Amino acid sequence: VITVEEGSSFEDTLEVVEGMQFDRGYISPYFANKQDSLTAEFENPYILLVDKKISNIREIVPLLEQVMQQSKPLLIIAEDVENEALATLVVNNMRGGLKTCAVKAPGFGDRRKAMLEDIATLTGGTVISEEIGLSLETATLEQLGTAKKVTVGKENTVIVDGAGNNADIENS
């Protein structure tokens, strides 16, 4: 992935960082915080990885409260975010509360699980999966991944410089 950014100096610089892009964008355009490019851009966000649909906001309220205390944005990558949960996240975003963006997880079936694990490795997070005994209600900040920058468009998501262990990233 190649990104070009404006700088404040007179020199051009090249910086090579680890990252990934996948072909899924935001679930709702109301998550976009850059109206000129219709993208959601976050610096140092937490990244929640879930292998199921989130439809009930009560499932993630405890985690949202923890994230809000840290004053950081949150990227949610899940099988889907729908109904009450989606509406609540959108309203919070529009009112300037917790900055969030929800994205459908890439891939299908077993491939989706593998891609979520790859994102977890890149970002230093854990996939919240009931198969391994983890639930959204008891999720903690330590299970969330992080990255230096995330850009989510209508059709794709770019995660740059995840906080994962370099040795783990190279081995995956």
Short mmCIF file of C-alpha atoms in Angstrom, two decimals:
data_model
loop_
_atom_site.label_atom_id
_atom_site.label_comp_id
_atom_site.label_asym_id
_atom_site.label_seq_id
_atom_site.Cartn_x
_atom_site.Cartn_y
_atom_site.Cartn_z
CA VAL A 1 0.00 0.00 0.00
CA ILE A 2 1.39 3.39 -0.94
CA THR A 3 0.12 6.52 0.78
CA VAL A 4 1.17 10.11 0.14
CA GLU A 5 0.81 12.69 2.89
CA GLU A 6 1.42 16.41 3.09
CA GLY A 7 4.43 17.42 5.13
CA SER A 8 5.57 20.61 6.83
CA SER A 9 9.15 20.65 5.50
CA PHE A 10 10.63 21.48 2.11
CA GLU A 11 12.02 17.99 1.60
CA ASP A 12 10.40 14.84 0.29
CA THR A 13 10.85 11.82 2.55
CA LEU A 14 10.13 8.14 2.14
CA GLU A 15 9.00 6.11 5.13
CA VAL A 16 8.39 2.37 4.86
CA VAL A 17 6.03 0.96 7.49
CA GLU A 18 4.23 -2.34 8.04
CA GLY A 19 0.55 -2.32 7.26
CA MET A 20 -2.29 -3.96 5.40
CA GLN A 21 -5.31 -3.14 3.30
CA PHE A 22 -8.50 -5.14 2.87
CA ASP A 23 -11.53 -4.70 0.65
CA ARG A 24 -14.16 -3.73 3.19
CA GLY A 25 -15.15 -0.15 4.00
CA TYR A 26 -17.31 1.46 6.65
CA ILE A 27 -20.77 0.03 7.30
CA SER A 28 -22.33 3.52 7.34
CA PRO A 29 -21.12 6.71 5.59
CA TYR A 30 -21.95 8.56 8.82
CA PHE A 31 -18.67 7.22 10.24
CA ALA A 32 -16.67 9.39 7.78
CA ASN A 33 -14.86 12.22 9.57
CA LYS A 34 -13.10 13.65 6.48
CA GLN A 35 -15.94 14.99 4.34
CA ASP A 36 -13.73 15.98 1.39
CA SER A 37 -12.56 12.40 0.84
CA LEU A 38 -15.49 10.63 2.58
CA THR A 39 -13.11 8.63 4.74
CA ALA A 40 -12.75 7.96 8.44
CA GLU A 41 -9.18 8.65 9.55
CA PHE A 42 -7.93 7.84 13.03
CA GLU A 43 -4.53 8.35 14.68
CA ASN A 44 -3.57 5.70 17.28
CA PRO A 45 -7.00 4.05 17.49
CA TYR A 46 -7.95 0.99 19.47
CA ILE A 47 -9.03 -1.87 17.17
CA LEU A 48 -11.72 -4.33 18.30
CA LEU A 49 -11.78 -7.63 16.38
CA VAL A 50 -14.91 -9.78 16.71
CA ASP A 51 -15.92 -12.94 14.83
CA LYS A 52 -19.68 -12.44 15.21
CA LYS A 53 -22.45 -9.94 14.52
CA ILE A 54 -22.95 -7.13 17.01
CA SER A 55 -26.59 -6.05 17.14
CA ASN A 56 -27.15 -5.31 20.85
CA ILE A 57 -25.30 -2.24 22.13
CA ARG A 58 -25.35 -3.61 25.70
CA GLU A 59 -22.79 -6.22 24.62
CA ILE A 60 -20.14 -3.58 24.00
CA VAL A 61 -21.07 -0.78 26.45
CA PRO A 62 -18.51 -1.84 29.10
CA LEU A 63 -15.73 -1.80 26.49
CA LEU A 64 -16.92 1.50 24.96
CA GLU A 65 -16.76 3.10 28.42
CA GLN A 66 -13.17 1.89 28.89
CA VAL A 67 -12.16 3.26 25.47
CA MET A 68 -13.86 6.61 26.17
CA GLN A 69 -11.84 7.04 29.37
CA GLN A 70 -8.67 6.80 27.25
CA SER A 71 -9.93 9.49 24.81
CA LYS A 72 -8.93 7.37 21.80
CA PRO A 73 -10.96 6.46 18.71
CA LEU A 74 -12.18 2.89 18.15
CA LEU A 75 -12.25 0.84 14.95
CA ILE A 76 -14.62 -2.13 15.18
CA ILE A 77 -14.03 -4.99 12.74
CA ALA A 78 -16.82 -7.58 13.11
CA GLU A 79 -18.88 -9.99 11.02
CA ASP A 80 -21.46 -7.18 11.02
CA VAL A 81 -22.73 -4.34 13.20
CA GLU A 82 -26.45 -3.81 12.89
CA ASN A 83 -29.70 -2.55 14.39
CA GLU A 84 -29.46 -0.80 17.75
CA ALA A 85 -25.68 -1.15 18.02
CA LEU A 86 -25.08 0.50 14.63
CA ALA A 87 -27.58 3.29 15.32
CA THR A 88 -26.04 4.06 18.72
CA LEU A 89 -22.49 4.15 17.35
CA VAL A 90 -23.54 6.47 14.50
CA VAL A 91 -25.40 8.86 16.83
CA ASN A 92 -22.45 8.96 19.26
CA ASN A 93 -20.10 9.70 16.36
CA MET A 94 -22.27 12.50 14.97
CA ARG A 95 -22.67 14.13 18.39
CA GLY A 96 -18.92 14.20 18.87
CA GLY A 97 -18.86 11.62 21.63
CA LEU A 98 -16.76 8.51 21.19
CA LYS A 99 -15.15 8.49 17.73
CA THR A 100 -15.83 5.10 16.18
CA CYS A 101 -16.00 3.37 12.83
CA ALA A 102 -17.48 -0.06 12.15
CA VAL A 103 -16.25 -2.28 9.31
CA LYS A 104 -17.40 -5.73 8.20
CA ALA A 105 -14.64 -8.30 8.59
CA PRO A 106 -13.06 -9.34 5.28
CA GLY A 107 -13.53 -12.82 3.81
CA PHE A 108 -16.10 -15.54 4.52
CA GLY A 109 -16.22 -18.58 6.80
CA ASP A 110 -12.84 -19.99 7.79
CA ARG A 111 -11.07 -17.43 5.61
CA ARG A 112 -12.70 -14.65 7.65
CA LYS A 113 -11.33 -16.15 10.87
CA ALA A 114 -7.85 -16.38 9.35
CA MET A 115 -7.99 -12.76 8.17
CA LEU A 116 -9.14 -11.57 11.60
CA GLU A 117 -6.19 -13.46 13.13
CA ASP A 118 -3.84 -11.75 10.64
CA ILE A 119 -5.21 -8.34 11.63
CA ALA A 120 -4.83 -9.31 15.31
CA THR A 121 -1.19 -10.24 14.71
CA LEU A 122 -0.52 -6.94 12.91
CA THR A 123 -2.18 -4.80 15.59
CA GLY A 124 -1.23 -6.74 18.72
CA GLY A 125 -4.86 -7.50 19.53
CA THR A 126 -6.94 -10.60 20.22
CA VAL A 127 -9.95 -11.79 18.21
CA ILE A 128 -12.93 -11.84 20.57
CA SER A 129 -14.46 -15.23 19.83
CA GLU A 130 -16.89 -17.30 21.87
CA GLU A 131 -15.23 -20.42 20.40
CA ILE A 132 -12.21 -19.73 22.61
CA GLY A 133 -14.22 -18.53 25.60
CA LEU A 134 -14.01 -14.76 25.06
CA SER A 135 -17.08 -12.53 25.10
CA LEU A 136 -17.67 -8.89 24.25
CA GLU A 137 -19.20 -8.20 27.66
CA THR A 138 -15.92 -9.07 29.41
CA ALA A 139 -13.48 -7.72 26.79
CA THR A 140 -10.70 -5.45 28.07
CA LEU A 141 -8.46 -2.77 26.57
CA GLU A 142 -5.56 -5.26 26.66
CA GLN A 143 -7.41 -7.41 24.10
CA LEU A 144 -7.73 -4.53 21.64
CA GLY A 145 -5.19 -3.93 18.93
CA THR A 146 -3.72 -0.55 18.04
CA ALA A 147 -2.09 1.06 15.02
CA LYS A 148 -0.41 4.35 14.23
CA LYS A 149 -3.03 5.25 11.64
CA VAL A 150 -6.21 3.78 10.16
CA THR A 151 -8.03 5.06 7.07
CA VAL A 152 -11.45 3.64 6.21
CA GLY A 153 -13.12 4.48 2.91
CA LYS A 154 -16.35 3.36 1.29
CA GLU A 155 -14.76 0.19 -0.10
CA ASN A 156 -11.50 -0.47 1.74
CA THR A 157 -9.64 -0.17 5.03
CA VAL A 158 -5.93 0.58 5.48
CA ILE A 159 -4.14 -0.16 8.76
CA VAL A 160 -0.66 1.39 9.00
CA ASP A 161 2.08 0.53 11.49
CA GLY A 162 0.19 -1.85 13.78
CA ALA A 163 1.47 -2.40 17.31
CA GLY A 164 1.97 -6.16 16.82
CA ASN A 165 5.24 -7.95 17.58
CA ASN A 166 7.53 -7.74 14.51
CA ALA A 167 8.64 -11.38 14.84
CA ASP A 168 4.99 -12.53 14.95
CA ILE A 169 4.16 -10.39 11.91
CA GLU A 170 7.04 -11.83 9.88
CA ASN A 171 6.11 -15.42 10.84
CA SER A 172 2.44 -15.12 9.92
#
